[in-house]
PDB file of C-alpha atoms in Angstrom:
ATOM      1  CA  UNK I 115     -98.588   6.604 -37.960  1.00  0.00           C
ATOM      2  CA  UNK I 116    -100.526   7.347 -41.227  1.00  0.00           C
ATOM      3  CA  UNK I 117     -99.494  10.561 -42.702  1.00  0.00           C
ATOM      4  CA  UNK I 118    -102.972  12.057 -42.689  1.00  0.00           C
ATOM      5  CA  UNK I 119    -102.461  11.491 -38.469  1.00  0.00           C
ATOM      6  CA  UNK I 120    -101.756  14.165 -36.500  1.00  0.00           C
ATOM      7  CA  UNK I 121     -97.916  14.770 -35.030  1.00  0.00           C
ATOM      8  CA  UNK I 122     -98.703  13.985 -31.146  1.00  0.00           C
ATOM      9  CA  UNK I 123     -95.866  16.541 -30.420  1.00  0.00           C
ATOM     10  CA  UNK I 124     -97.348  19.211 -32.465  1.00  0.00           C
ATOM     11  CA  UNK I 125    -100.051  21.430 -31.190  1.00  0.00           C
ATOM     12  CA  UNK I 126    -103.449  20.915 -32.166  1.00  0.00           C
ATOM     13  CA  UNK I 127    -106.375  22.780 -32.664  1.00  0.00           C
ATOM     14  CA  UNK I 128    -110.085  21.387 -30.696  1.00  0.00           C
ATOM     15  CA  UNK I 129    -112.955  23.635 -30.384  1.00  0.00           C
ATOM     16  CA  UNK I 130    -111.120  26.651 -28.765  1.00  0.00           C
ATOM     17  CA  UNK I 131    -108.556  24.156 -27.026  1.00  0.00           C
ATOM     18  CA  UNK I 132    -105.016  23.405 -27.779  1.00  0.00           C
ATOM     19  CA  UNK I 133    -102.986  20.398 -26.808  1.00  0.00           C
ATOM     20  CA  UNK I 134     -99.721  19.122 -27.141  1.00  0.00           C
ATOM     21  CA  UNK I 135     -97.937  15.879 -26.090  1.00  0.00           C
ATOM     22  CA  UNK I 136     -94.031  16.446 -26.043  1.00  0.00           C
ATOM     23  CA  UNK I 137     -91.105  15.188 -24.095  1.00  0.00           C
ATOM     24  CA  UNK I 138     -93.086  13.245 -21.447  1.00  0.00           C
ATOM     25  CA  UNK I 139     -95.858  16.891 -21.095  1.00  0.00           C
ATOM     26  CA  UNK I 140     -98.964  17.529 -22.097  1.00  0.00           C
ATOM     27  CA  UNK I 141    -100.139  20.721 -22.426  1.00  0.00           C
ATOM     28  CA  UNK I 142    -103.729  22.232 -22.712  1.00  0.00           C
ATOM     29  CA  UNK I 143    -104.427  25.514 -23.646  1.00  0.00           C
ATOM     30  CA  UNK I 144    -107.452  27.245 -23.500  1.00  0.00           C
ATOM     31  CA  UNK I 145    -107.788  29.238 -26.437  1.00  0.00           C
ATOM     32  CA  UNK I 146    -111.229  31.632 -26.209  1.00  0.00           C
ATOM     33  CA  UNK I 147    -109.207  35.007 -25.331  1.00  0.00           C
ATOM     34  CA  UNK I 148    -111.404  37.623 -27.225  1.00  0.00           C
ATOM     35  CA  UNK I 149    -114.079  35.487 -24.102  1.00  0.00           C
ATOM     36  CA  UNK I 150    -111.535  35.862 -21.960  1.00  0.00           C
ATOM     37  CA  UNK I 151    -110.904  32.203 -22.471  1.00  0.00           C
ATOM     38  CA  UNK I 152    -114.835  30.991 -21.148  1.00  0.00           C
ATOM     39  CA  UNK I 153    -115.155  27.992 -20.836  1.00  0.00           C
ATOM     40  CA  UNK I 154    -118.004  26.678 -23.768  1.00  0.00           C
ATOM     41  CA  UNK I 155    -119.329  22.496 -23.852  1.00  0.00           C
ATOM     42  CA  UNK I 156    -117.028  22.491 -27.209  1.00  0.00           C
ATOM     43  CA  UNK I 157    -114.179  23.214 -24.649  1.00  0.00           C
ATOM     44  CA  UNK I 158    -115.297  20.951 -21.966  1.00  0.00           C
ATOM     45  CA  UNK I 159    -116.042  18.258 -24.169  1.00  0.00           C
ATOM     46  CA  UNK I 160    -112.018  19.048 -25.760  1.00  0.00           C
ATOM     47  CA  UNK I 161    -111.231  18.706 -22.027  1.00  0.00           C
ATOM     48  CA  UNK I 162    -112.445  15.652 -21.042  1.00  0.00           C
ATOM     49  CA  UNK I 163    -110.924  14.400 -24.900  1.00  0.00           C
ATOM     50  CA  UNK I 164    -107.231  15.711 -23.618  1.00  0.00           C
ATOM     51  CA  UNK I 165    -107.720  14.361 -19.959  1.00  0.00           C
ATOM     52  CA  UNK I 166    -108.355  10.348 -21.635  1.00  0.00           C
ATOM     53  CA  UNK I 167    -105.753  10.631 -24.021  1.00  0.00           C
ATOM     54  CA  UNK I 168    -103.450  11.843 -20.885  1.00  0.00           C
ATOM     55  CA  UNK I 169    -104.460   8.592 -19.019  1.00  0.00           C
ATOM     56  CA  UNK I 170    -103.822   6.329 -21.832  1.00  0.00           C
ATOM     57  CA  UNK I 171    -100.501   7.630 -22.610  1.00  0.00           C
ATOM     58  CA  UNK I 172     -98.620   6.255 -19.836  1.00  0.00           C
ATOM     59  CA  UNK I 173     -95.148   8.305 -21.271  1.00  0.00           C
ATOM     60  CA  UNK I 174     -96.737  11.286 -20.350  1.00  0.00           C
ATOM     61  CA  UNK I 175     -95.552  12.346 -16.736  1.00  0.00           C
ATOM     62  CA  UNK I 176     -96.923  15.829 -16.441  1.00  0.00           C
ATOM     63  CA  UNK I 177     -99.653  18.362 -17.468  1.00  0.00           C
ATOM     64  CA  UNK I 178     -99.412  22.312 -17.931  1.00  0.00           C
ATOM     65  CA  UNK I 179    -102.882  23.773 -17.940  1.00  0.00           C
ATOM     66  CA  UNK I 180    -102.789  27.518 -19.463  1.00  0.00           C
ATOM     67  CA  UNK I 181    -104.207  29.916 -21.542  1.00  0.00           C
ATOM     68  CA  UNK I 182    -103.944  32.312 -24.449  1.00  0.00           C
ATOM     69  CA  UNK I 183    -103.938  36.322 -24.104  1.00  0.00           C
ATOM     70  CA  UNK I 184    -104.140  37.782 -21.147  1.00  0.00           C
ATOM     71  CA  UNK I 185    -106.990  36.532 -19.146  1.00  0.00           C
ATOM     72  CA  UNK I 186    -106.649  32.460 -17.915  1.00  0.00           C
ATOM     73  CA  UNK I 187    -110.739  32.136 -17.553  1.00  0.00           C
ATOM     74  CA  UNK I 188    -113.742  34.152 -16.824  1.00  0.00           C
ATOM     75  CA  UNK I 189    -115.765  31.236 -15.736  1.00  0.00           C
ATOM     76  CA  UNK I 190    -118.632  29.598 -18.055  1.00  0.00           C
ATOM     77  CA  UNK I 191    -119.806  30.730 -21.004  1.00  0.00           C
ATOM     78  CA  UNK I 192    -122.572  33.370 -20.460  1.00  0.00           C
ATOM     79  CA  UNK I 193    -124.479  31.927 -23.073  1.00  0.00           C
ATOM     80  CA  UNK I 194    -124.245  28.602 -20.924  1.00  0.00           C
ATOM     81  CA  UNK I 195    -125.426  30.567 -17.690  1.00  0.00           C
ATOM     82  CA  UNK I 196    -128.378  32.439 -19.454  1.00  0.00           C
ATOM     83  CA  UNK I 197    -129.974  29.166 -20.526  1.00  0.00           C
ATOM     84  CA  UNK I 198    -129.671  28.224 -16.690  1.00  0.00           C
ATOM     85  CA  UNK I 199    -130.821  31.044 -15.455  1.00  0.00           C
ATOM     86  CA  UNK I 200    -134.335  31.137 -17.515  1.00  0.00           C
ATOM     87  CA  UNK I 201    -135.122  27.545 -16.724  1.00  0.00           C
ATOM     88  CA  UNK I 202    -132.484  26.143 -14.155  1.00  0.00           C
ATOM     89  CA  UNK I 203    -134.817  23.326 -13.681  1.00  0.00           C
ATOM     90  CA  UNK I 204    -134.882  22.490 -16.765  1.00  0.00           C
ATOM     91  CA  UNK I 205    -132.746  18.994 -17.318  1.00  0.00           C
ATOM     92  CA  UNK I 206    -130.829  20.668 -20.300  1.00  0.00           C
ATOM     93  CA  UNK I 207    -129.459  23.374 -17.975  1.00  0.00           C
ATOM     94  CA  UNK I 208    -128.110  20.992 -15.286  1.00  0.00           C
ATOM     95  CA  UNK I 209    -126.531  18.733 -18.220  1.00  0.00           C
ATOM     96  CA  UNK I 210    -124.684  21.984 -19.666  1.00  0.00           C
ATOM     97  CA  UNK I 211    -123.225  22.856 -16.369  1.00  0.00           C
ATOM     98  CA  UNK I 212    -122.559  19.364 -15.228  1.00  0.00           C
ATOM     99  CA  UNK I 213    -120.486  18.921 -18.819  1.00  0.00           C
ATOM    100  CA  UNK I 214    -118.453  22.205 -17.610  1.00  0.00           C
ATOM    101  CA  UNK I 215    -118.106  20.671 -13.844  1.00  0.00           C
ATOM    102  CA  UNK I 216    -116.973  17.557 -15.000  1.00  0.00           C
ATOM    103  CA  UNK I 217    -114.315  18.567 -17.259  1.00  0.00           C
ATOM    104  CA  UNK I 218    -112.714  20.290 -14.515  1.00  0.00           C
ATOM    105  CA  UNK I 219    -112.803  16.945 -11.919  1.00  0.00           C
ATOM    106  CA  UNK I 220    -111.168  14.916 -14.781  1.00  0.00           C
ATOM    107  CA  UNK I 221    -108.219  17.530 -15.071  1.00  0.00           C
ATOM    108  CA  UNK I 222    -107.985  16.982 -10.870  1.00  0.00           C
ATOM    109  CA  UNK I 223    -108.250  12.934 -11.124  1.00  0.00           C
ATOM    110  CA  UNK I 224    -105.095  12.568 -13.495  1.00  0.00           C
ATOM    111  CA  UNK I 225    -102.518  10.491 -12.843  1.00  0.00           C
ATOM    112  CA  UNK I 226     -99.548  12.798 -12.883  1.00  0.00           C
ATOM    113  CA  UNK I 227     -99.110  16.162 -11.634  1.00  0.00           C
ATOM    114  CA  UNK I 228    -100.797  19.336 -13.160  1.00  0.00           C
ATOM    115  CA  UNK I 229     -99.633  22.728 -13.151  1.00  0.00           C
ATOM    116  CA  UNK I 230    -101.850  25.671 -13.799  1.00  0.00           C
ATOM    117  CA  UNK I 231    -100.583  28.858 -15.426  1.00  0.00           C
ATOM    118  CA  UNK I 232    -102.939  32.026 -14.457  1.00  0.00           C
ATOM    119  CA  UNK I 233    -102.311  35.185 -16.039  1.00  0.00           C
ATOM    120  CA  UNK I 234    -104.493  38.540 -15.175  1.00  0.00           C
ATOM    121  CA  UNK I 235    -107.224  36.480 -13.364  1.00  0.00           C
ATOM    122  CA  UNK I 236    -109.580  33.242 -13.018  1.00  0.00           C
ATOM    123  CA  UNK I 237    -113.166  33.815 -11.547  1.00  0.00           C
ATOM    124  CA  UNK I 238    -116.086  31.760 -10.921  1.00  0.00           C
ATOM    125  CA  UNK I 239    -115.837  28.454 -12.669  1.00  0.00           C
ATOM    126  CA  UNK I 240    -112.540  29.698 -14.069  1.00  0.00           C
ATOM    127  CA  UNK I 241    -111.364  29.551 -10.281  1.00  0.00           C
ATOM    128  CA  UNK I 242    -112.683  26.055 -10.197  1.00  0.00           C
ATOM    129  CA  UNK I 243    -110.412  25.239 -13.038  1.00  0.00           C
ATOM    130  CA  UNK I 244    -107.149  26.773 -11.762  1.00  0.00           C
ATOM    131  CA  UNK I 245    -107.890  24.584  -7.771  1.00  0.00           C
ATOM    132  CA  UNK I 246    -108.841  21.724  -9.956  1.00  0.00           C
ATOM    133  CA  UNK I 247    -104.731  21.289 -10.466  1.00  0.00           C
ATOM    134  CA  UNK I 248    -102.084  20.082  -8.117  1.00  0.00           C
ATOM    135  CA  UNK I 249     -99.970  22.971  -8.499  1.00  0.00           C
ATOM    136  CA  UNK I 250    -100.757  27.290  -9.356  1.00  0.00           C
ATOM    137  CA  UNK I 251     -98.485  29.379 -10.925  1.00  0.00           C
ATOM    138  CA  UNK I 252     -99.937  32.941 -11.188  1.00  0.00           C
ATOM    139  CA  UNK I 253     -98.419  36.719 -11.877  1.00  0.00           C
ATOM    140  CA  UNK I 254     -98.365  38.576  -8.914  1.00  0.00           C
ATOM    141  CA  UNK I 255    -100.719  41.298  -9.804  1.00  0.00           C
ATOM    142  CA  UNK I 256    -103.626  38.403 -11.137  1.00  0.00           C
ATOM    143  CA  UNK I 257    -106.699  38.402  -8.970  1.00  0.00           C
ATOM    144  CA  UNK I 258    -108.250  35.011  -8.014  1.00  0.00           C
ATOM    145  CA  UNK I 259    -111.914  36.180  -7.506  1.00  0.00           C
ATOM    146  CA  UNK I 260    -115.040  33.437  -6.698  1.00  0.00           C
ATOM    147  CA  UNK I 261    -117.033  35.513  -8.783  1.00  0.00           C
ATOM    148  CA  UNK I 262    -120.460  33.511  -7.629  1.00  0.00           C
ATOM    149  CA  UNK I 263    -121.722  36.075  -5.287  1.00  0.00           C
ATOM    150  CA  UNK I 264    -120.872  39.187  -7.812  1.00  0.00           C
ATOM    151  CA  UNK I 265    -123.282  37.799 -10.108  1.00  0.00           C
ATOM    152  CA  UNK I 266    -125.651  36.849  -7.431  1.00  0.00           C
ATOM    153  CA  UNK I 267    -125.525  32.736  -8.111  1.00  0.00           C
ATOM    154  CA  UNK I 268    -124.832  30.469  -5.470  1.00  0.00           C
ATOM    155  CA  UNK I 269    -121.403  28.560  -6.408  1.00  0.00           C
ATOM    156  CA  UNK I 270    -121.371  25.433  -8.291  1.00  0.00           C
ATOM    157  CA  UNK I 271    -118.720  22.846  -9.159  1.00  0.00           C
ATOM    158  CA  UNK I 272    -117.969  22.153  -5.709  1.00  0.00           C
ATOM    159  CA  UNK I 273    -116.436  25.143  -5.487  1.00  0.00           C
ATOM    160  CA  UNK I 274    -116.717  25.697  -1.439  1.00  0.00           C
ATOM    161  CA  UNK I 275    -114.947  22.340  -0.930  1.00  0.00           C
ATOM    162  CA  UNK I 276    -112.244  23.598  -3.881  1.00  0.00           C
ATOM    163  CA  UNK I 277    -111.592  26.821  -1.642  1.00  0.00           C
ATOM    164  CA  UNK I 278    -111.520  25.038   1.561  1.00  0.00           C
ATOM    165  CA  UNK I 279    -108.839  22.209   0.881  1.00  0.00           C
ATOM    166  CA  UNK I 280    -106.354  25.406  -0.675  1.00  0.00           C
ATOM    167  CA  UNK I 281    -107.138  28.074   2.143  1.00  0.00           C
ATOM    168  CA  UNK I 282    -109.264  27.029   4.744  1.00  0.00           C
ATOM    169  CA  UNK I 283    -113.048  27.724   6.282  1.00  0.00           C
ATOM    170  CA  UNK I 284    -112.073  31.365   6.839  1.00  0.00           C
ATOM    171  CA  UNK I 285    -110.865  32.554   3.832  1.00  0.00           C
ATOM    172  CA  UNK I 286    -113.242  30.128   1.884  1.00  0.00           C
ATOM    173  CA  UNK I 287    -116.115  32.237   3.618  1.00  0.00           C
ATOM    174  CA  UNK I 288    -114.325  35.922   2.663  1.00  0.00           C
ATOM    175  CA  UNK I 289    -114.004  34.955  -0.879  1.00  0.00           C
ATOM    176  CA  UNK I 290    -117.253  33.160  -1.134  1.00  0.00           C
ATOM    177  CA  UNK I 291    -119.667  34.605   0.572  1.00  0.00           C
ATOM    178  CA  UNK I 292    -118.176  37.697   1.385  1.00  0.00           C
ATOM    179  CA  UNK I 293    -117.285  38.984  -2.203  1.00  0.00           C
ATOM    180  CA  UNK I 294    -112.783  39.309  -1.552  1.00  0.00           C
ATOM    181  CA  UNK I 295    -110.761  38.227  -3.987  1.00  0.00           C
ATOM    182  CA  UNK I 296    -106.653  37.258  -3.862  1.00  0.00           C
ATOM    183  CA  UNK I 297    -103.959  38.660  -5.712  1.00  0.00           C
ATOM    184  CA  UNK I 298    -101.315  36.395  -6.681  1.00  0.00           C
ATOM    185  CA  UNK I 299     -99.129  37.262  -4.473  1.00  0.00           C
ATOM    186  CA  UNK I 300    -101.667  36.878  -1.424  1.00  0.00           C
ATOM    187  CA  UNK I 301    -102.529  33.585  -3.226  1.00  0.00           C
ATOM    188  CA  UNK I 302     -99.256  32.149  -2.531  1.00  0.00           C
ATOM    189  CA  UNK I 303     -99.514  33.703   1.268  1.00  0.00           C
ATOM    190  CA  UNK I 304    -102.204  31.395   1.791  1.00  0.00           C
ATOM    191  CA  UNK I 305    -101.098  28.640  -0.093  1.00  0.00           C
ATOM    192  CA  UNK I 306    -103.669  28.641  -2.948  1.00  0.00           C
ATOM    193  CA  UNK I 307    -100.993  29.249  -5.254  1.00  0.00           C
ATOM    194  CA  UNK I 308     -97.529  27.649  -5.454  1.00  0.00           C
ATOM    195  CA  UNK I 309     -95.488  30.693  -6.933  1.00  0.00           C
ATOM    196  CA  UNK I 310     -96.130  34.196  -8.160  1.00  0.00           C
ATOM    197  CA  UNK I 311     -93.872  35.720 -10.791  1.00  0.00           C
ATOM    198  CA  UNK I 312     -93.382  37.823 -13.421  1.00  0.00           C
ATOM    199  CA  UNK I 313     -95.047  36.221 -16.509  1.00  0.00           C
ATOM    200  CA  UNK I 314     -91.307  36.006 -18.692  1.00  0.00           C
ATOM    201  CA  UNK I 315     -90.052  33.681 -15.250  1.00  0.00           C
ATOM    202  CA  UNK I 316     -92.785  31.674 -15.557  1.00  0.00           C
ATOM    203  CA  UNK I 317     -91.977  29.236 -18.079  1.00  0.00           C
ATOM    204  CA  UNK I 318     -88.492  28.396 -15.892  1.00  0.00           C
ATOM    205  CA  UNK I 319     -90.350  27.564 -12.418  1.00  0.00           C
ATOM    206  CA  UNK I 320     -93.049  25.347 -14.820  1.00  0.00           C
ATOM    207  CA  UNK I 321     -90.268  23.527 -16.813  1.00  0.00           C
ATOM    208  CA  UNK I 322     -88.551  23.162 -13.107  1.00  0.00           C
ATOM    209  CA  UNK I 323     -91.810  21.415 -12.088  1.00  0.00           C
ATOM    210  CA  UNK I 324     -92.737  19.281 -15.089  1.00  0.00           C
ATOM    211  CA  UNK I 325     -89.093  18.333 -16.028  1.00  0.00           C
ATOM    212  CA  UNK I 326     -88.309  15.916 -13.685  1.00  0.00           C
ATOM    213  CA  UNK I 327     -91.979  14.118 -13.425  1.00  0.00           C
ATOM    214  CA  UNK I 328     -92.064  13.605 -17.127  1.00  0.00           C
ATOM    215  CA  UNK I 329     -88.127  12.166 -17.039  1.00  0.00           C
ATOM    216  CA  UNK I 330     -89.632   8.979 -15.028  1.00  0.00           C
ATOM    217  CA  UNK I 331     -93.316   8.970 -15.943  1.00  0.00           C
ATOM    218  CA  UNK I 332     -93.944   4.991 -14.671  1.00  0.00           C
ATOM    219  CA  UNK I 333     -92.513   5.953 -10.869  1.00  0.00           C
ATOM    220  CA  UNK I 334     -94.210   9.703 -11.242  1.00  0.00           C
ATOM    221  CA  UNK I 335     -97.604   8.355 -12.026  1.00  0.00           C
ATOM    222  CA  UNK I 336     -97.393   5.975  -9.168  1.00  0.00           C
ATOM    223  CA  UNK I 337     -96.372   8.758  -6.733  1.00  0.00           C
ATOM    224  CA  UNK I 338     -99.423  10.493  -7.509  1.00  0.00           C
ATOM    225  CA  UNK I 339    -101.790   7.329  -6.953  1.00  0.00           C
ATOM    226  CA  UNK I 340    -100.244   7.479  -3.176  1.00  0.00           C
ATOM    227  CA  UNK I 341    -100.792  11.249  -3.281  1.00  0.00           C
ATOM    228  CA  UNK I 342    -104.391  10.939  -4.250  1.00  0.00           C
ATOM    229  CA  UNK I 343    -104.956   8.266  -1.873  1.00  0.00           C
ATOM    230  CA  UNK I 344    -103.234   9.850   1.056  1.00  0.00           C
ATOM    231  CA  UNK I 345    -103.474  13.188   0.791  1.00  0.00           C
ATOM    232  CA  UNK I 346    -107.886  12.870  -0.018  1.00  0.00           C
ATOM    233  CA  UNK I 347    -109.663  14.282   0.965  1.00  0.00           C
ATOM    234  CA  UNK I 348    -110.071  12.919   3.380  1.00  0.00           C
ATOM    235  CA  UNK I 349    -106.452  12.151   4.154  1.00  0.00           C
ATOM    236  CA  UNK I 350    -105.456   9.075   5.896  1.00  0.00           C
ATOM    237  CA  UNK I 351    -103.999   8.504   8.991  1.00  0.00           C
ATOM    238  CA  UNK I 352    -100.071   8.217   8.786  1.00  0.00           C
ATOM    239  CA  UNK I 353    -100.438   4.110   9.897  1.00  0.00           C
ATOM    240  CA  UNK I 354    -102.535   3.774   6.913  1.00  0.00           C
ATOM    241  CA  UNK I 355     -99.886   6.276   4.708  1.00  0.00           C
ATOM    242  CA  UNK I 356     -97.182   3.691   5.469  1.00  0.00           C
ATOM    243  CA  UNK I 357     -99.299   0.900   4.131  1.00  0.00           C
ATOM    244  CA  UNK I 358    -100.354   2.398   1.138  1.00  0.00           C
ATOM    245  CA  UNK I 359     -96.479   3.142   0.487  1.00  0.00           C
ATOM    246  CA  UNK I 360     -94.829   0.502   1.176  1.00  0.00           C
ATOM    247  CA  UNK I 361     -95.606  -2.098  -1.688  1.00  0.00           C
ATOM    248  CA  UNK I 362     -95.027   0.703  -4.742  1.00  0.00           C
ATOM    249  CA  UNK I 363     -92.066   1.288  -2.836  1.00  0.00           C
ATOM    250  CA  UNK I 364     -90.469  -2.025  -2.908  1.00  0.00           C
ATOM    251  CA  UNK I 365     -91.734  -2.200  -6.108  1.00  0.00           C
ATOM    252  CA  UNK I 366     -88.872   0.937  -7.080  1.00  0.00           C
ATOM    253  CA  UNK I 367     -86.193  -0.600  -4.707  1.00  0.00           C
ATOM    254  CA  UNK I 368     -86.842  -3.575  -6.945  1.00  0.00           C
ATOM    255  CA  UNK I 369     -87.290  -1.711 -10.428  1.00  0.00           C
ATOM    256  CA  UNK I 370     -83.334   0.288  -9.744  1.00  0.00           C
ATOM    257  CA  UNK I 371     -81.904  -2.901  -8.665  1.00  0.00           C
ATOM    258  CA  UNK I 372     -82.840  -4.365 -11.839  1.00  0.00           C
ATOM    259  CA  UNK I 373     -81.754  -1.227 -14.067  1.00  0.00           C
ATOM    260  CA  UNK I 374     -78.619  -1.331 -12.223  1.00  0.00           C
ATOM    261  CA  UNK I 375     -78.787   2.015 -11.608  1.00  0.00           C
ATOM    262  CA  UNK I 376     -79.196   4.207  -8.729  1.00  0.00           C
ATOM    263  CA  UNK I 377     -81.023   7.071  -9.737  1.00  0.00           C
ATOM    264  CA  UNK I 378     -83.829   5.188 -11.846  1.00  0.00           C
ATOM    265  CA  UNK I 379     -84.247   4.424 -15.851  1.00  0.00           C
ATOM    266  CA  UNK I 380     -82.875   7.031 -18.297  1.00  0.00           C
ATOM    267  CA  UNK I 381     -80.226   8.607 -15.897  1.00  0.00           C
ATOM    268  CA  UNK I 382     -76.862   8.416 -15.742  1.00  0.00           C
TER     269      UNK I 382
END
């Protein structure tokens, strides 16, 4: 490494984003708070720039998605949604919104598991953001609100199909088309969210998640190929589950009988 390079393992600074590679995690923070952390094409471009240096680094096991201050994301820039609004048509306003969109399916594509950090709220494309990851941790009292209809826009993103595959066709209808919104706590209740805490606890239940994925990053990364491919959607059928498994998992009976260990490489 040249000493003008950057220190992988120290945080760095990208258009309103911050990332950081240490220990087997990568961690990207938005970093927009006096926007409420919006989401701008400097950011989603920073995104997608995080999200390909995640899949090249094959020691990296897990991903923390979170945010400074005390709002995860309001959504899209407004500046991004005026120039859509006066000439949606226009071929400039669907490549905008299509850079924001697309950010948000490379953070749900990676190859290990993500875990989302939502403090005080995500709405609109911001909600987009916080489904696009495997796992939610939220504060109790945060409200996860589609936003769409408030500001009287049809939702984008795929966000219908995002809401469906967390909560269902009935609560997918109350919070899109029928203006509701979740706290955290009601998140979890419907499985949206994977835990709701106080926002001091939640750096324990995140390094209880991330710890042991980015210990084995080479097995973890494979788990989540079967994941992706099983779980969809659509999901397979369980003959076709058993398939899919059964080769990576020879491959591991084969990988800890050459480590000589039974609890994989790098334990004891």
């Amino acid at each position: 490494m040249s000493p003008d390079a950057p220190n992988p393992e120290s945080p760095t600074a990208d258009a309103a984003v911050l990332t950081s590679f240490d220990g087997g995690i990568g961690r990207l923070t938005l970093d927009n708070p006096r926007r409420k952390n919006a989401i701008t094409l400097e950011m989603a471009a920073a995104i997608e720039r995080f999200c390909d240096q995640v899949v090249d680094d094959e020691t990296i096991g897990a991903v923390v998605v979170d945010a400074t201050g005390s709002y995860f994301c309001s959504g899209a820039d407004t500046r991004i949604l005026a120039g859509a609004s006066a000439d949606p048509a226009a071929p400039e306003s669907v490549k905008q919104l299509s850079a924001v969109y697309a950010a948000f399916v490379r953070v749900g594509s990676l190859p290990v598991p993500t875990i989302g950090v939502v403090v005080g709220g995500a709405v609109g494309a911001g909600l987009n953001l916080a489904l696009a990851v495997d796992l939610l941790v939220t504060t109790p009292d945060a409200v996860l609100d589609s936003g769409f209809l408030a500001r009287g826009i049809h939702p984008g993103g795929g966000h219908l199909t995002l809401l469906n595959r967390a909560v269902g066709r009935a609560d997918t209808i109350a919070l899109a088309a029928c203006g509701q919104a979740l706290t955290g706590n009601e998140a979890v209740a419907r499985g949206l969210a994977y835990a709701a805490a106080p926002v001091e606890e939640i750096p324990a239940i995140v390094d209880g998640l991330t710890g042991p994925a980015a210990r084995d990053p080479e097995l973890t990364r494979k788990v989540m190929s079967s994941v992706r491919l099983e779980l969809g959607p659509p999901a397979v059928t369980w003959d076709s589950a058993i398939e899919i498994e059964r080769g990576t998992q020879m491959w591991s009976m084969a990988r800890k009988g050459q480590n000589g260990s039974s609890r994989g490489p790098g334990r004891s």
